[in-house]
Short mmCIF file of C-alpha atoms in Angstrom, two decimals:
data_model
loop_
_atom_site.label_atom_id
_atom_site.label_comp_id
_atom_site.label_asym_id
_atom_site.label_seq_id
_atom_site.Cartn_x
_atom_site.Cartn_y
_atom_site.Cartn_z
CA MET A 12 13.58 51.17 108.83
CA SER A 13 12.18 54.50 109.90
CA VAL A 14 12.42 55.89 113.40
CA GLY A 15 9.15 56.35 115.28
CA VAL A 16 7.88 59.45 117.03
CA PRO A 17 9.79 60.16 120.27
CA PRO A 18 7.56 59.99 123.34
CA GLU A 19 7.12 62.81 125.83
CA LEU A 20 8.87 61.72 129.03
CA PRO A 21 8.89 63.51 132.39
CA GLY A 22 12.16 65.26 133.19
CA LEU A 23 13.57 64.62 129.71
CA THR A 24 13.77 66.86 126.64
CA TYR A 25 13.97 65.22 123.22
CA ILE A 26 17.06 66.14 121.15
CA GLN A 27 17.34 63.85 118.11
CA PRO A 28 16.99 60.26 116.87
CA LEU A 29 19.98 58.01 117.36
CA GLY A 30 18.96 54.84 115.57
CA SER A 31 16.40 52.16 115.03
CA GLY A 32 16.26 48.38 115.31
CA GLY A 33 13.74 45.70 114.59
CA TYR A 34 11.71 46.22 117.76
CA ALA A 35 12.91 49.52 119.25
CA ASP A 36 13.95 53.07 118.47
CA VAL A 37 16.76 54.89 120.28
CA PHE A 38 16.63 58.63 120.91
CA LEU A 39 18.91 61.21 122.46
CA TYR A 40 17.29 63.18 125.29
CA GLN A 41 18.56 65.83 127.67
CA GLN A 42 17.88 64.99 131.29
CA GLU A 43 16.93 68.13 133.21
CA MET A 44 18.13 67.18 136.69
CA PRO A 45 20.96 66.42 136.90
CA ARG A 46 21.55 67.90 133.48
CA MET A 47 23.16 65.39 131.14
CA PRO A 48 22.52 63.60 127.83
CA VAL A 49 20.87 60.18 128.04
CA ALA A 50 19.96 57.51 125.51
CA VAL A 51 16.33 56.37 125.62
CA LYS A 52 15.38 53.04 124.08
CA VAL A 53 11.67 52.91 123.22
CA LEU A 54 9.79 49.78 122.22
CA LYS A 55 7.90 50.24 118.96
CA GLY A 56 4.12 50.17 119.23
CA ASP A 57 3.57 48.23 115.99
CA GLY A 58 3.62 44.47 116.42
CA LEU A 59 4.02 44.70 120.20
CA THR A 60 3.45 41.22 121.63
CA ASP A 61 3.42 39.84 125.16
CA ALA A 62 6.70 38.07 124.40
CA LEU A 63 8.35 41.34 123.40
CA ARG A 64 7.09 43.00 126.56
CA ARG A 65 8.54 40.18 128.66
CA GLN A 66 11.87 40.48 126.85
CA PHE A 67 11.92 44.22 127.44
CA ILE A 68 11.29 43.72 131.16
CA GLU A 69 14.09 41.14 131.21
CA GLU A 70 16.45 43.60 129.53
CA ALA A 71 15.65 46.25 132.15
CA ASN A 72 16.11 43.80 135.01
CA THR A 73 19.31 42.36 133.56
CA MET A 74 20.97 45.71 132.92
CA ALA A 75 19.94 46.95 136.37
CA GLN A 76 21.47 43.86 137.97
CA LEU A 77 24.76 44.35 136.11
CA ALA A 78 24.82 48.17 136.16
CA ASP A 79 27.74 48.46 138.59
CA HIS A 80 30.17 46.85 136.17
CA PRO A 81 32.44 49.41 134.46
CA PHE A 82 32.16 47.70 131.06
CA ILE A 83 28.37 47.21 130.95
CA VAL A 84 26.11 50.07 129.86
CA GLN A 85 24.34 51.55 132.87
CA ILE A 86 20.54 51.83 133.01
CA PHE A 87 19.09 54.72 135.03
CA ARG A 88 15.38 53.94 134.99
CA ALA A 89 12.57 52.32 133.03
CA GLY A 90 8.91 53.02 132.55
CA THR A 91 6.01 53.37 130.14
CA SER A 92 5.24 56.54 128.18
CA GLU A 93 1.79 58.14 128.16
CA ASP A 94 1.09 56.56 124.77
CA GLY A 95 1.79 53.09 126.18
CA ARG A 96 5.31 52.42 124.86
CA PRO A 97 7.83 50.90 127.30
CA TYR A 98 11.20 52.66 127.49
CA LEU A 99 14.65 52.44 129.11
CA VAL A 100 16.79 55.44 130.07
CA MET A 101 20.48 54.55 129.74
CA LYS A 102 23.90 56.15 129.85
CA TYR A 103 24.70 57.90 126.58
CA TYR A 104 27.79 56.77 124.68
CA PRO A 105 28.82 59.02 121.78
CA PRO A 106 29.52 57.44 118.38
CA PRO A 107 31.23 55.52 116.99
CA ASN A 108 30.68 52.08 118.46
CA LEU A 109 33.14 49.24 117.84
CA ALA A 110 31.44 48.16 114.62
CA ALA A 111 31.86 51.62 113.11
CA ARG A 112 35.44 51.88 114.37
CA ALA A 113 36.35 48.50 112.88
CA ARG A 114 35.03 49.65 109.49
CA ALA A 115 36.89 52.94 109.61
CA GLU A 116 40.28 51.76 110.90
CA ARG A 117 42.35 48.74 111.79
CA LEU A 118 42.59 48.64 115.55
CA SER A 119 46.02 47.90 116.98
CA CYS A 120 46.64 44.43 118.33
CA ASP A 121 47.33 45.67 121.86
CA SER A 122 44.10 47.69 121.94
CA VAL A 123 42.13 44.62 120.79
CA LEU A 124 43.72 42.55 123.55
CA THR A 125 42.77 45.20 126.11
CA THR A 126 39.22 45.47 124.79
CA GLY A 127 38.89 41.69 124.73
CA ILE A 128 39.89 41.34 128.37
CA GLN A 129 37.55 44.14 129.42
CA LEU A 130 34.61 42.66 127.50
CA ALA A 131 35.39 39.19 128.83
CA SER A 132 35.21 40.72 132.31
CA ALA A 133 31.71 41.99 131.55
CA VAL A 134 30.61 38.68 130.04
CA GLU A 135 32.04 36.71 132.98
CA THR A 136 30.14 38.99 135.36
CA ALA A 137 26.91 38.30 133.50
CA HIS A 138 27.61 34.56 133.53
CA ARG A 139 28.26 34.59 137.28
CA ALA A 140 24.81 36.13 137.65
CA GLY A 141 23.39 33.26 135.58
CA ILE A 142 22.83 35.47 132.50
CA ILE A 143 23.71 34.46 128.93
CA HIS A 144 23.95 37.49 126.62
CA ARG A 145 23.24 35.64 123.34
CA ASP A 146 23.98 38.63 121.06
CA ILE A 147 27.60 39.71 121.52
CA LYS A 148 28.83 41.55 118.43
CA PRO A 149 30.74 44.76 117.63
CA ALA A 150 27.57 46.82 117.19
CA ASN A 151 26.57 45.98 120.76
CA VAL A 152 29.78 47.39 122.21
CA LEU A 153 29.63 51.15 122.71
CA VAL A 154 32.66 53.28 123.58
CA SER A 155 32.65 55.95 126.28
CA SER A 156 34.22 59.39 125.96
CA TYR A 157 37.19 57.96 127.87
CA GLY A 158 37.65 55.01 125.53
CA ALA A 159 36.13 52.32 127.76
CA PRO A 160 33.89 49.71 126.11
CA GLY A 161 30.29 49.27 127.25
CA LEU A 162 28.45 46.03 126.50
CA THR A 163 24.80 46.68 125.75
CA ASP A 164 21.65 45.16 124.21
CA PHE A 165 20.66 42.47 126.69
CA GLY A 166 17.29 42.26 124.95
CA ILE A 167 17.59 38.53 124.20
CA ALA A 168 19.71 37.64 127.22
CA GLY A 169 18.34 34.79 129.28
CA ARG A 170 18.52 33.33 132.75
CA GLY A 171 18.50 29.67 131.84
CA ALA A 172 14.97 28.53 131.08
CA ALA A 173 13.34 31.85 131.95
CA LEU A 174 12.94 32.96 128.33
CA GLU A 175 12.84 29.65 126.49
CA GLU A 176 9.18 30.05 125.54
CA ASP A 177 9.99 33.33 123.78
CA LEU A 178 13.07 32.24 121.84
CA ASP A 179 11.25 31.40 118.62
CA GLU A 180 10.41 35.11 118.21
CA ILE A 181 14.03 36.19 118.67
CA GLY A 182 16.41 36.86 115.80
CA VAL A 183 19.97 35.58 115.79
CA SER A 184 22.86 37.79 114.64
CA VAL A 185 24.29 35.29 112.20
CA PRO A 186 27.85 36.55 111.50
CA TRP A 187 28.92 36.20 115.16
CA ALA A 188 26.79 33.25 116.30
CA PRO A 189 28.24 29.74 116.77
CA PRO A 190 27.00 26.90 114.57
CA GLU A 191 25.16 25.05 117.34
CA VAL A 192 22.98 28.14 117.88
CA LEU A 193 22.41 28.81 114.18
CA PHE A 194 21.28 25.25 113.51
CA GLY A 195 19.07 24.86 116.56
CA GLN A 196 21.24 22.53 118.64
CA SER A 197 21.54 25.03 121.48
CA ASN A 198 19.69 28.08 122.75
CA GLY A 199 23.00 29.66 123.74
CA ASP A 200 25.24 29.04 126.74
CA VAL A 201 28.54 30.18 128.26
CA ARG A 202 30.68 28.76 125.47
CA ALA A 203 28.38 30.25 122.81
CA ASP A 204 28.93 33.71 124.32
CA VAL A 205 32.69 33.10 124.38
CA TYR A 206 32.57 32.13 120.68
CA SER A 207 30.73 35.38 119.85
CA LEU A 208 33.28 37.36 121.86
CA ALA A 209 36.13 35.84 119.84
CA ALA A 210 34.29 36.56 116.57
CA THR A 211 33.90 40.16 117.74
CA LEU A 212 37.65 40.51 118.38
CA TRP A 213 38.39 38.95 114.98
CA GLN A 214 36.27 41.64 113.35
CA LEU A 215 38.06 44.40 115.29
CA LEU A 216 41.32 43.15 113.79
CA VAL A 217 40.09 42.67 110.21
CA GLY A 218 37.12 45.01 109.70
CA ARG A 219 34.53 42.37 108.82
CA SER A 220 33.05 39.31 110.46
CA PRO A 221 35.09 36.08 110.23
CA PHE A 222 33.14 34.24 107.53
CA GLU A 223 32.25 37.10 105.21
CA VAL A 224 33.68 36.74 101.71
CA PRO A 225 34.81 40.07 100.26
CA GLY A 226 32.76 40.70 97.14
CA GLY A 227 30.73 37.52 97.63
CA ASP A 228 27.21 36.75 98.77
CA ASN A 229 27.17 37.37 102.51
CA SER A 230 23.48 37.00 103.19
CA ALA A 231 22.51 35.18 106.36
CA TYR A 232 21.69 31.95 104.58
CA ASP A 233 25.02 31.93 102.74
CA LEU A 234 26.96 32.69 105.91
CA MET A 235 25.35 29.90 107.95
CA PRO A 236 26.89 26.92 106.09
CA ARG A 237 30.27 28.67 106.03
CA ILE A 238 30.15 29.15 109.79
CA ARG A 239 29.28 25.47 110.20
CA ASP A 240 31.71 23.96 107.68
CA SER A 241 34.60 26.34 106.91
CA ALA A 242 37.80 26.70 108.88
CA VAL A 243 38.27 29.94 110.77
CA PRO A 244 40.37 32.17 108.49
CA ALA A 245 43.51 33.87 109.70
CA THR A 246 43.37 37.61 110.21
CA GLY A 247 46.06 38.12 107.58
CA ARG A 248 47.79 40.76 109.71
CA ALA A 249 51.53 40.52 110.20
CA ASP A 250 51.34 42.27 113.58
CA VAL A 251 48.94 39.70 115.06
CA PRO A 252 51.01 37.11 116.97
CA ALA A 253 50.56 33.44 116.16
CA SER A 254 49.38 32.83 119.72
CA LEU A 255 46.43 35.19 119.21
CA GLU A 256 45.61 33.60 115.84
CA ARG A 257 45.53 30.19 117.53
CA LEU A 258 43.42 31.43 120.43
CA LEU A 259 40.81 32.99 118.14
CA THR A 260 40.73 29.85 115.97
CA GLN A 261 40.30 27.58 118.97
CA THR A 262 37.68 29.80 120.61
CA MET A 263 35.63 29.71 117.40
CA SER A 264 35.90 25.94 117.16
CA LYS A 265 32.89 24.10 115.73
CA ARG A 266 32.96 21.90 118.84
CA PRO A 267 31.84 23.83 121.94
CA GLU A 268 33.84 21.57 124.25
CA ALA A 269 37.08 22.61 122.48
CA ARG A 270 36.56 26.29 123.34
CA PRO A 271 37.57 28.00 126.58
CA ALA A 272 35.13 26.86 129.26
CA SER A 273 34.41 30.38 130.51
CA ALA A 274 34.87 34.04 129.69
CA ILE A 275 37.44 34.43 132.46
CA GLU A 276 39.47 31.56 130.98
CA PHE A 277 39.43 33.37 127.64
CA ALA A 278 40.46 36.61 129.39
CA ARG A 279 43.40 34.89 131.08
CA ALA A 280 44.54 33.50 127.72
CA LEU A 281 44.48 37.07 126.36
CA GLN A 282 46.49 38.20 129.41
CA ALA A 283 49.06 35.51 128.65
CA ILE A 284 49.44 36.92 125.13
CA GLU A 285 49.90 40.40 126.61
CA GLN A 286 52.66 38.97 128.77
CA GLU A 287 54.22 37.21 125.80
CA GLN A 288 54.24 40.50 123.84
CA ARG A 289 55.59 42.44 126.86
CA LEU A 290 52.50 44.65 126.95
CA PRO A 291 51.03 46.27 130.07
CA ARG A 292 48.73 43.88 131.90
CA THR A 293 45.00 44.57 131.53
CA GLN A 294 43.06 43.77 134.68
CA ILE A 295 40.10 41.39 134.74
CA VAL A 296 37.25 43.09 136.59
CA VAL A 297 34.53 40.77 137.91
CA LEU A 298 32.15 40.58 140.88
CA ASP A 299 33.20 39.14 144.22
CA GLU A 300 31.04 37.03 146.51
CA GLN A 301 29.33 40.11 147.97
CA GLY A 302 28.31 41.41 144.55
CA HIS A 303 30.95 44.17 144.46
CA THR A 304 33.19 44.90 141.51
CA THR A 305 36.71 43.66 142.16
CA VAL A 306 39.92 43.00 140.26
CA ALA A 307 40.59 39.32 139.57
CA ASP A 308 44.39 39.53 139.58
CA ARG A 309 46.66 36.63 140.46
CA ARG A 310 49.79 38.60 141.18
CA SER A 311 49.05 39.07 144.86
CA THR A 312 49.28 35.95 147.02
CA PRO A 313 46.09 35.20 148.95
CA ASP A 314 46.14 34.80 152.68
CA ARG A 315 46.65 31.26 153.93
CA ASP A 316 43.10 31.21 155.28
CA ASP A 317 41.80 32.16 151.84
CA ARG A 318 43.84 29.43 150.18
CA THR A 319 42.56 26.71 152.48
CA ARG A 320 38.94 27.78 152.88
CA ILE A 321 36.46 25.42 151.21
CA LYS A 322 33.27 26.83 149.78
CA ALA A 323 30.17 24.85 148.90
CA PRO A 324 29.53 24.51 145.18
CA GLN A 325 27.02 27.00 143.82
CA ALA A 326 24.72 26.70 140.83
CA VAL A 327 25.26 28.59 137.62
CA ARG A 328 22.75 28.43 134.79
CA GLY A 329 24.18 27.89 131.36
CA ALA A 330 27.64 26.77 132.49
CA GLN A 331 28.98 23.32 131.68
CA ALA A 332 30.36 21.02 134.31
CA LEU A 333 34.07 20.21 134.20
CA ASP A 334 35.61 17.26 135.92
CA PRO A 335 39.17 17.74 137.27
CA ALA A 336 40.72 15.97 134.29
CA THR A 337 38.88 18.22 131.85
CA ALA A 338 39.91 21.27 133.85
CA ARG A 339 43.55 20.24 133.71
CA ARG A 340 43.36 19.64 129.95
CA SER A 341 41.70 23.01 129.47
CA ALA A 342 44.34 24.75 131.56
CA ALA A 343 47.12 23.09 129.62
CA ARG A 344 45.53 24.11 126.34
CA TRP A 345 45.36 27.80 127.18
CA GLY A 346 48.39 28.19 129.46
CA PRO A 347 51.78 29.58 128.41
CA GLN A 348 54.12 27.30 126.51
CA GLY A 349 56.62 25.48 128.64
CA ALA A 350 54.40 25.18 131.69
CA GLY A 351 54.42 21.84 133.44
CA PRO A 352 51.31 19.87 134.26
CA ALA A 353 49.01 21.44 136.80
CA ASP A 354 49.04 19.95 140.26
CA PRO A 355 45.52 18.67 140.91
CA ALA A 356 46.00 19.36 144.59
CA ALA A 357 47.10 22.95 144.07
CA PRO A 358 45.00 25.39 146.11
CA SER A 359 42.70 27.66 144.19
CA ASP A 360 41.85 31.28 144.70
CA PRO A 361 38.25 31.46 145.91
CA SER A 362 37.76 34.86 144.34
CA ASP A 363 38.24 33.34 140.87
CA SER A 364 35.65 30.59 141.21
CA VAL A 365 33.53 30.50 138.09
CA THR A 366 30.57 29.38 140.21
CA ASP A 367 30.30 32.52 142.30
CA ARG A 368 26.87 34.12 142.14
CA ARG A 369 26.05 37.76 142.73
CA PRO A 370 23.51 38.42 145.51
CA ALA A 371 20.04 39.34 144.40
CA VAL A 372 19.61 42.92 143.23
CA PRO A 373 16.22 44.64 143.41
CA ALA A 374 14.70 44.15 139.98
CA VAL A 375 12.71 46.61 137.94
CA SER A 376 9.16 45.53 138.56
CA ALA A 377 6.54 45.06 135.92
CA ALA A 378 4.55 47.85 137.54
CA GLU A 379 7.44 50.26 137.01
CA THR A 380 8.14 49.12 133.42
CA THR A 381 5.24 47.61 131.60
CA ALA A 382 7.83 46.53 129.08
CA GLY A 383 8.81 43.75 126.75
CA GLY A 384 11.76 42.45 124.82
CA VAL A 385 13.57 44.34 122.10
CA GLU A 386 15.94 43.61 119.27
CA GLN A 387 18.73 46.15 118.87
CA SER A 388 20.01 47.33 115.50
CA ASP A 389 21.66 44.52 113.55
CA PRO A 390 24.24 44.93 110.78
CA ALA A 391 21.58 44.30 108.18
CA ASP A 392 18.31 42.43 108.06
CA ALA A 393 20.11 39.78 106.04
CA GLY A 394 22.39 39.17 109.02
CA THR A 395 19.58 38.16 111.34
CA VAL A 396 17.46 35.05 111.08
CA GLN A 397 14.98 33.25 113.26
CA VAL A 398 16.09 29.84 114.49
CA HIS A 399 13.30 27.42 115.39
CA ARG A 400 14.13 25.74 118.66
CA GLU A 401 11.20 23.45 119.41
CA ARG A 402 13.42 20.49 118.56
CA VAL A 403 16.00 21.65 121.08
CA ARG A 404 13.47 21.82 123.87
CA ALA A 405 11.89 18.53 122.92
CA GLU A 406 15.01 16.47 122.36
CA GLY A 407 17.50 18.23 124.57
CA SER A 408 21.19 18.27 123.79
CA SER A 409 23.52 15.38 124.41
CA ALA A 410 27.23 15.46 125.04
CA ALA A 411 27.76 13.96 121.61
CA THR A 412 25.70 16.53 119.72
CA GLY A 413 26.31 19.83 121.44
CA PRO A 414 26.72 21.81 124.63
CA ALA A 415 24.52 21.63 127.68
CA ARG A 416 21.14 23.32 127.37
CA ALA A 417 21.07 26.90 128.53
CA GLU A 418 18.34 26.23 131.08
CA SER A 419 20.16 23.42 132.87
CA THR A 420 21.60 24.05 136.32
CA ILE A 421 25.11 22.66 136.66
CA ARG A 422 27.10 22.48 139.89
CA ILE A 423 30.83 23.03 139.67
CA GLY A 424 33.34 22.66 142.46
CA PRO A 425 34.77 26.15 143.03
CA GLY A 426 38.29 26.73 141.86
CA THR A 427 38.82 23.44 140.00
CA LEU A 428 39.73 25.15 136.76
CA VAL A 429 41.32 28.16 138.39
CA GLY A 430 43.72 26.09 140.50
CA ALA A 431 45.10 24.43 137.41
CA LEU A 432 45.45 27.74 135.59
CA LEU A 433 47.18 29.32 138.59
CA ALA A 434 49.77 26.56 138.67
CA LEU A 435 50.42 27.06 134.97
CA VAL A 436 50.83 30.82 135.28
CA LEU A 437 53.30 30.41 138.15
CA LEU A 438 55.31 27.82 136.21
CA GLY A 439 55.09 29.36 132.78
CA GLY A 440 56.41 32.86 133.44
CA ALA A 441 56.62 34.87 130.25
CA ALA A 442 56.59 31.87 127.90
CA ALA A 443 54.43 31.87 124.77
CA VAL A 444 50.86 30.59 124.71
CA ALA A 445 50.50 27.03 123.45
CA LEU A 446 47.11 26.21 122.07
CA THR A 447 46.76 22.47 121.48
CA ARG A 448 43.77 21.07 119.77
CA SER A 449 42.61 18.61 122.45
CA GLY A 450 42.06 15.91 119.89
CA GLU A 451 40.47 18.20 117.31
CA GLN A 452 42.10 18.14 113.89
CA ALA A 453 43.84 21.36 113.04
CA GLU A 454 41.72 23.39 110.70
CA PRO A 455 43.60 24.91 107.75
CA GLN A 456 43.85 28.66 107.90
CA GLN A 457 43.13 30.72 104.86
CA SER A 458 44.30 34.22 104.27
CA SER A 459 41.78 37.03 104.20
CA THR A 460 41.87 40.57 102.97
CA SER A 461 41.06 43.67 104.93
CA THR A 462 38.15 44.64 102.68
CA ILE A 463 35.63 46.40 104.84
CA LYS A 464 31.96 45.47 104.77
CA GLN A 465 29.33 47.77 106.17
CA GLU A 466 27.44 45.82 108.82
CA SER A 467 26.33 47.82 111.82
CA SER A 468 27.07 50.88 113.82
CA GLY A 469 24.45 50.14 116.41
CA PRO A 470 21.99 52.60 117.82
CA ILE A 471 23.99 55.84 117.44
CA VAL A 472 23.47 56.39 113.70
CA ALA A 473 21.53 58.94 111.66
CA VAL A 474 18.64 57.49 109.68
CA PRO A 475 19.30 57.61 105.89
CA GLU A 476 16.81 59.02 103.40
CA PRO A 477 14.88 56.52 101.23
CA PRO A 478 16.27 56.21 97.70
CA SER A 479 14.50 56.96 94.43
CA LEU A 480 13.95 53.69 92.52
CA ALA A 481 13.53 53.08 88.79
CA ALA A 482 12.65 49.81 87.05
CA ALA A 483 13.32 48.95 83.40
CA PRO A 484 13.27 45.81 81.22
CA GLY A 485 16.61 44.10 80.98
CA GLU A 486 18.15 40.95 79.56
CA GLY A 487 16.83 38.08 81.63
CA GLY A 488 14.57 40.13 83.86
CA VAL A 489 13.96 43.63 85.19
CA VAL A 490 16.82 46.01 86.05
CA LEU A 491 16.47 48.15 89.17
CA THR A 492 18.51 51.32 89.64
CA TRP A 493 18.33 53.83 92.46
CA THR A 494 19.73 57.20 93.47
CA SER A 495 19.64 59.53 96.46
CA ASP A 496 21.36 62.75 97.45
CA ASP A 497 21.88 61.20 100.89
CA LEU A 498 23.91 58.15 99.79
CA GLN A 499 27.33 57.52 101.32
CA ARG A 500 30.25 55.47 100.04
CA THR A 501 29.82 52.73 102.65
CA ASP A 502 26.05 52.33 102.21
CA ARG A 503 24.60 48.92 101.44
CA PHE A 504 21.15 48.19 100.07
CA THR A 505 18.32 45.71 100.49
CA VAL A 506 15.95 44.87 97.64
CA ARG A 507 12.66 43.00 97.79
CA ALA A 508 10.80 42.04 94.63
CA ALA A 509 7.65 40.12 93.74
CA GLN A 510 6.68 38.61 90.42
CA GLY A 511 3.29 38.26 88.77
CA GLU A 512 0.18 40.39 88.70
CA ASP A 513 -0.72 39.47 92.26
CA GLY A 514 2.79 39.61 93.70
CA ASP A 515 3.03 41.07 97.20
CA VAL A 516 6.22 43.14 97.44
CA GLU A 517 5.96 43.65 101.19
CA ALA A 518 5.84 39.88 101.72
CA ALA A 519 8.73 39.16 99.34
CA ASP A 520 12.12 37.91 100.50
CA ALA A 521 14.73 40.63 100.98
CA VAL A 522 18.09 40.41 99.20
CA SER A 523 21.22 42.24 100.36
CA VAL A 524 23.08 44.18 97.66
CA GLN A 525 26.66 45.35 98.26
CA ASP A 526 28.70 48.06 96.58
CA ALA A 527 26.15 48.65 93.81
CA ARG A 528 23.20 50.83 92.88
CA ARG A 529 21.89 48.40 90.31
CA HIS A 530 20.23 45.01 90.67
CA LEU A 531 18.81 42.54 88.16
CA VAL A 532 15.66 40.70 89.22
CA LYS A 533 15.72 37.55 87.13
CA ALA A 534 12.34 36.71 85.60
CA LYS A 535 10.89 35.00 82.54
CA ALA A 536 9.97 37.17 79.58
CA GLY A 537 6.56 38.76 79.97
CA THR A 538 6.56 38.48 83.77
CA LYS A 539 5.64 41.59 85.72
CA VAL A 540 8.15 42.47 88.44
CA CYS A 541 7.48 44.97 91.25
CA ALA A 542 10.18 45.96 93.72
CA GLN A 543 11.33 48.27 96.50
CA VAL A 544 14.77 49.18 97.80
CA ARG A 545 16.09 50.70 101.00
CA VAL A 546 19.44 52.01 102.26
CA ASP A 547 21.28 50.09 105.02
CA ARG A 548 23.78 52.26 106.85
CA ALA A 549 25.67 50.94 109.85
CA GLY A 550 22.78 48.85 111.10
CA VAL A 551 20.12 51.53 110.58
CA SER A 552 17.89 51.41 107.50
CA SER A 553 15.86 53.96 105.60
CA THR A 554 12.19 53.50 104.87
CA TRP A 555 11.42 51.49 101.75
CA SER A 556 11.28 53.35 98.44
CA GLU A 557 8.12 53.67 96.41
CA VAL A 558 7.15 50.45 94.60
CA GLN A 559 8.24 50.42 90.95
CA CYS A 560 7.15 47.83 88.36
CA ASP A 561 8.03 46.73 84.84
CA VAL A 562 7.78 43.66 82.61
CA ALA A 563 10.76 41.40 81.92
CA THR A 564 11.90 40.96 78.33
#
């Protein structure tokens, strides 16, 4: 997809395009005072709907609310350009993002553990503010000049029911989404975000998303049944400990209730693996009760007053309630091997309560940002589908069929889960992580190769040139071939073709083509076939080629 014209913005000088997504373009600007590079996300004018404007406002408000967190991309301001396009001015992160890095190299296991804990800190912070991200994937994790990850693209994040009416217009990033979201049983909740976080870490270790088949058909509609029905494959890396393999498998369970109940629980399981591997401990950074960034570290003993103080339960949207028995089972599942049963009466650390809420932060008003929602660059159009959710809203979601609805408000006693985990950590020492299945049958693991699939490099990517397409009769249809001086080894392609004299190419279904510059459109003899092709490079696409036609033989 082509990048639009950059708007003229006060105090900013346009430098170059950075990337393009379904609903927005991203440009690099130079801010005049103070002088520094900034990334500007601009909503596209074509197809701008009220729902997209609302989503864009939500993204601005969400990122502003979470801007203090060190692992969430900071937003500086928002507004509307003179030509009427809403925009966000954000901190600039140089390329590559984590998607591009995972394609180019195999990240070390210890660096993936560190990144996982840092991202889980960011996700936990969002959850404590009642925000579900809904689109966690490698392309949405930028990397600062100092190597710190930055979670971005809150364009489809939601505060419970606040955005439910807009969800039918929102695409889902299929390779990293859990099955209950893909098949309309949930609009996304805490455990869905945790699933996507685990899928992201799996890709950092392997170089492709968990259910891609090297050399196979990895379109969205082929991935979806695999995600629903296939066992989570092993990473196939000898340096990945069995405890991490088990944690990733369990966190990507088909059953939401079998996953870690929160991002901080997932982070603590990663910390336990660090301890098992004798690696330096990565700190979990979350928000305290006053809305300030703090380190959630258990190594210091809380004051007696802190250990005995009782706080009233607080509401969190999107979380699922846990009774004490469930909390103890969850703690046992993720705690180090050899730990005894958690004492249900053990005091909990109030600072670790998963029900803490950040105080209200002044939001970006609609007057300041006449803005709407936006979809960031996805790995390929084939990796994003629309999931119809009317049935979810009408029928709800029962305990037997899926997780709690994202808009429900659940009250959780503070520290229930944390107290059990604390007891396990104290008892377990440096023992290995034991991941039991909690009644779920063990899913067989299948080996996978490290074949790399181009999927997305997010917003910081040059826009490729459109290819030159040729069509010719071939056995069983029409053969398409294409060339371009701008092609790169890792490029992928999308083809759309229509048949018949009145076929509409622009309305035709798009097909993803990998590792080839040739594609056969099957058609009966004598049928006219017209087609276009485009280049997909790291989540950014070229414009479509000129339409070429021929008749099948």
